[in-house]
mmCIF file with all atom_site columns, C-alpha atoms in Angstrom:
data_model
loop_
_atom_site.group_PDB
_atom_site.id
_atom_site.type_symbol
_atom_site.label_atom_id
_atom_site.label_alt_id
_atom_site.label_comp_id
_atom_site.label_asym_id
_atom_site.label_entity_id
_atom_site.label_seq_id
_atom_site.pdbx_PDB_ins_code
_atom_site.Cartn_x
_atom_site.Cartn_y
_atom_site.Cartn_z
_atom_site.occupancy
_atom_site.B_iso_or_equiv
_atom_site.pdbx_formal_charge
_atom_site.auth_seq_id
_atom_site.auth_comp_id
_atom_site.auth_asym_id
_atom_site.auth_atom_id
_atom_site.pdbx_PDB_model_num
ATOM 1  C CA . MET A 1 1  ? -0.021  -0.125 -0.321  1.00 0.00 ? 22  MET A CA 1
ATOM 2  C CA . TYR A 1 2  ? 2.989   2.387  -0.579  1.00 0.00 ? 23  TYR A CA 1
ATOM 3  C CA . CYS A 1 3  ? 1.275   3.979  -3.445  1.00 0.00 ? 24  CYS A CA 1
ATOM 4  C CA . LEU A 1 4  ? -1.494  5.225  -1.329  1.00 0.00 ? 25  LEU A CA 1
ATOM 5  C CA . GLN A 1 5  ? 0.504   7.684  0.501   1.00 0.00 ? 26  GLN A CA 1
ATOM 6  C CA . TRP A 1 6  ? 0.452   10.111 -2.537  1.00 0.00 ? 27  TRP A CA 1
ATOM 7  C CA . LEU A 1 7  ? -3.676  9.373  -2.807  1.00 0.00 ? 28  LEU A CA 1
ATOM 8  C CA . LEU A 1 8  ? -4.834  10.023 0.503   1.00 0.00 ? 29  LEU A CA 1
ATOM 9  C CA . PRO A 1 9  ? -3.696  13.600 0.994   1.00 0.00 ? 30  PRO A CA 1
ATOM 10 C CA . VAL A 1 10 ? -5.837  14.375 -1.802  1.00 0.00 ? 31  VAL A CA 1
ATOM 11 C CA . LEU A 1 11 ? -8.961  13.519 0.251   1.00 0.00 ? 32  LEU A CA 1
ATOM 12 C CA . LEU A 1 12 ? -7.845  16.044 2.888   1.00 0.00 ? 33  LEU A CA 1
ATOM 13 C CA . ILE A 1 13 ? -7.370  19.196 0.360   1.00 0.00 ? 34  ILE A CA 1
ATOM 14 C CA . PRO A 1 14 ? -10.426 21.314 1.546   1.00 0.00 ? 35  PRO A CA 1
ATOM 15 C CA . LYS A 1 15 ? -12.600 23.155 -1.105  1.00 0.00 ? 36  LYS A CA 1
ATOM 16 C CA . PRO A 1 16 ? -12.230 26.756 -1.454  1.00 0.00 ? 37  PRO A CA 1
ATOM 17 C CA . LEU A 1 17 ? -14.728 28.848 0.150   1.00 0.00 ? 38  LEU A CA 1
ATOM 18 C CA . ASN A 1 18 ? -15.198 31.142 -2.935  1.00 0.00 ? 39  ASN A CA 1
ATOM 19 C CA . PRO A 1 19 ? -17.894 29.313 -5.167  1.00 0.00 ? 40  PRO A CA 1
ATOM 20 C CA . ALA A 1 20 ? -16.033 30.725 -7.990  1.00 0.00 ? 41  ALA A CA 1
ATOM 21 C CA . LEU A 1 21 ? -13.261 28.927 -7.361  1.00 0.00 ? 42  LEU A CA 1
ATOM 22 C CA . TRP A 1 22 ? -14.899 25.502 -7.332  1.00 0.00 ? 43  TRP A CA 1
ATOM 23 C CA . PHE A 1 23 ? -14.706 24.552 -11.139 1.00 0.00 ? 44  PHE A CA 1
ATOM 24 C CA . SER A 1 24 ? -11.214 25.389 -11.150 1.00 0.00 ? 45  SER A CA 1
ATOM 25 C CA . HIS A 1 25 ? -10.534 23.193 -7.924  1.00 0.00 ? 46  HIS A CA 1
ATOM 26 C CA . SER A 1 26 ? -12.144 20.342 -9.478  1.00 0.00 ? 47  SER A CA 1
ATOM 27 C CA . MET A 1 27 ? -10.591 20.504 -12.331 1.00 0.00 ? 48  MET A CA 1
ATOM 28 C CA . PHE A 1 28 ? -7.190  20.663 -10.974 1.00 0.00 ? 49  PHE A CA 1
ATOM 29 C CA . MET A 1 29 ? -8.180  17.760 -8.918  1.00 0.00 ? 50  MET A CA 1
ATOM 30 C CA . GLY A 1 30 ? -9.597  15.779 -11.721 1.00 0.00 ? 51  GLY A CA 1
ATOM 31 C CA . PHE A 1 31 ? -6.334  16.228 -13.809 1.00 0.00 ? 52  PHE A CA 1
ATOM 32 C CA . TYR A 1 32 ? -3.948  15.483 -10.939 1.00 0.00 ? 53  TYR A CA 1
ATOM 33 C CA . LEU A 1 33 ? -5.834  12.179 -10.168 1.00 0.00 ? 54  LEU A CA 1
ATOM 34 C CA . LEU A 1 34 ? -6.026  11.337 -13.924 1.00 0.00 ? 55  LEU A CA 1
ATOM 35 C CA . SER A 1 35 ? -2.351  12.235 -14.389 1.00 0.00 ? 56  SER A CA 1
ATOM 36 C CA . PHE A 1 36 ? -1.429  10.171 -11.091 1.00 0.00 ? 57  PHE A CA 1
ATOM 37 C CA . LEU A 1 37 ? -3.116  7.054  -12.184 1.00 0.00 ? 58  LEU A CA 1
ATOM 38 C CA . LEU A 1 38 ? -1.532  7.284  -15.741 1.00 0.00 ? 59  LEU A CA 1
ATOM 39 C CA . GLU A 1 39 ? 1.986   7.664  -14.515 1.00 0.00 ? 60  GLU A CA 1
ATOM 40 C CA . ARG A 1 40 ? 2.088   6.130  -11.635 1.00 0.00 ? 61  ARG A CA 1
ATOM 41 C CA . LYS A 1 41 ? 0.011   3.011  -12.329 1.00 0.00 ? 62  LYS A CA 1
ATOM 42 C CA . PRO A 1 42 ? -1.004  2.052  -8.594  1.00 0.00 ? 63  PRO A CA 1
ATOM 43 C CA . CYS A 1 43 ? -1.639  -1.420 -7.823  1.00 0.00 ? 64  CYS A CA 1
ATOM 44 C CA . THR A 1 44 ? -5.234  -2.538 -8.236  1.00 0.00 ? 65  THR A CA 1
ATOM 45 C CA . ILE A 1 45 ? -5.702  -2.730 -4.197  1.00 0.00 ? 66  ILE A CA 1
ATOM 46 C CA . CYS A 1 46 ? -4.608  0.783  -3.750  1.00 0.00 ? 67  CYS A CA 1
ATOM 47 C CA . ALA A 1 47 ? -6.707  2.401  -6.640  1.00 0.00 ? 68  ALA A CA 1
ATOM 48 C CA . LEU A 1 48 ? -9.884  0.321  -5.546  1.00 0.00 ? 69  LEU A CA 1
ATOM 49 C CA . VAL A 1 49 ? -9.371  1.502  -1.707  1.00 0.00 ? 70  VAL A CA 1
ATOM 50 C CA . PHE A 1 50 ? -8.938  5.113  -2.919  1.00 0.00 ? 71  PHE A CA 1
ATOM 51 C CA . LEU A 1 51 ? -11.883 4.877  -5.432  1.00 0.00 ? 72  LEU A CA 1
ATOM 52 C CA . ALA A 1 52 ? -14.034 3.262  -2.423  1.00 0.00 ? 73  ALA A CA 1
ATOM 53 C CA . ALA A 1 53 ? -13.195 6.328  -0.131  1.00 0.00 ? 74  ALA A CA 1
ATOM 54 C CA . LEU A 1 54 ? -13.510 8.721  -2.905  1.00 0.00 ? 75  LEU A CA 1
ATOM 55 C CA . PHE A 1 55 ? -17.355 7.359  -3.687  1.00 0.00 ? 76  PHE A CA 1
ATOM 56 C CA . LEU A 1 56 ? -18.259 7.257  0.093   1.00 0.00 ? 77  LEU A CA 1
ATOM 57 C CA . ILE A 1 57 ? -17.033 10.991 0.667   1.00 0.00 ? 78  ILE A CA 1
ATOM 58 C CA . CYS A 1 58 ? -19.037 12.056 -2.776  1.00 0.00 ? 79  CYS A CA 1
ATOM 59 C CA . TYR A 1 59 ? -21.990 9.570  -1.911  1.00 0.00 ? 80  TYR A CA 1
ATOM 60 C CA . SER A 1 60 ? -22.611 11.437 1.516   1.00 0.00 ? 81  SER A CA 1
ATOM 61 C CA . CYS A 1 61 ? -24.406 14.547 -0.472  1.00 0.00 ? 82  CYS A CA 1
ATOM 62 C CA . TRP A 1 62 ? -22.974 16.731 1.920   1.00 0.00 ? 83  TRP A CA 1
ATOM 63 C CA . GLY A 1 63 ? -21.241 19.099 -0.926  1.00 0.00 ? 84  GLY A CA 1
ATOM 64 C CA . ASP A 1 64 ? -17.776 17.768 0.332   1.00 0.00 ? 85  ASP A CA 1
ATOM 65 C CA . CYS A 1 65 ? -16.821 16.070 -2.980  1.00 0.00 ? 86  CYS A CA 1
ATOM 66 C CA . PHE A 1 66 ? -14.132 17.879 -4.655  1.00 0.00 ? 87  PHE A CA 1
ATOM 67 C CA . LEU A 1 67 ? -15.185 16.656 -7.761  1.00 0.00 ? 88  LEU A CA 1
ATOM 68 C CA . TYR A 1 68 ? -18.312 18.619 -8.215  1.00 0.00 ? 89  TYR A CA 1
ATOM 69 C CA . HIS A 1 69 ? -20.342 20.509 -5.814  1.00 0.00 ? 90  HIS A CA 1
ATOM 70 C CA . TYR A 1 70 ? -23.902 19.407 -4.756  1.00 0.00 ? 91  TYR A CA 1
ATOM 71 C CA . THR A 1 71 ? -26.345 22.360 -5.364  1.00 0.00 ? 92  THR A CA 1
ATOM 72 C CA . ASP A 1 72 ? -28.556 21.887 -2.871  1.00 0.00 ? 93  ASP A CA 1
ATOM 73 C CA . SER A 1 73 ? -26.134 21.731 0.059   1.00 0.00 ? 94  SER A CA 1
ATOM 74 C CA . PRO A 1 74 ? -25.732 25.230 1.882   1.00 0.00 ? 95  PRO A CA 1
ATOM 75 C CA . LEU A 1 75 ? -22.662 27.201 1.690   1.00 0.00 ? 96  LEU A CA 1
ATOM 76 C CA . PRO A 1 76 ? -20.397 27.454 4.771   1.00 0.00 ? 97  PRO A CA 1
ATOM 77 C CA . ASP A 1 77 ? -21.004 30.406 6.912   1.00 0.00 ? 98  ASP A CA 1
ATOM 78 C CA . SER A 1 78 ? -17.473 31.884 6.506   1.00 0.00 ? 99  SER A CA 1
ATOM 79 C CA . ALA A 1 79 ? -18.399 31.981 2.620   1.00 0.00 ? 100 ALA A CA 1
ATOM 80 C CA . HIS A 1 80 ? -20.948 34.798 3.516   1.00 0.00 ? 101 HIS A CA 1
ATOM 81 C CA . ASN A 1 81 ? -18.207 36.772 5.521   1.00 0.00 ? 102 ASN A CA 1
ATOM 82 C CA . PRO A 1 82 ? -16.537 39.588 3.549   1.00 0.00 ? 103 PRO A CA 1
ATOM 83 C CA . GLY A 1 83 ? -13.667 39.574 6.163   1.00 0.00 ? 104 GLY A CA 1
ATOM 84 C CA . VAL A 1 84 ? -12.452 36.208 5.117   1.00 0.00 ? 105 VAL A CA 1
ATOM 85 C CA . VAL A 1 85 ? -11.866 37.453 1.304   1.00 0.00 ? 106 VAL A CA 1
ATOM 86 C CA . GLY A 1 86 ? -8.957  39.818 2.575   1.00 0.00 ? 107 GLY A CA 1
ATOM 87 C CA . THR A 1 87 ? -7.174  37.273 4.443   1.00 0.00 ? 108 THR A CA 1
#
């Protein structure tokens, strides 16, 4: 499971608070995963474990999936705070 050390931190990268950056973030993450899978060619077990974890996060419908944004999920409270933008 050596190859999981490069995949698991991807699940810990938070989505940006600004909704305008969600598309760019999801495209970056999608291309990163695609290029990682094509270049490093992780073993089948590692790929299945990662895809299962990704599926469980995205299936939870909390808007936590980094590949898309669930439109019915509310924005975080800090997304409406204009003081967050200047930091």
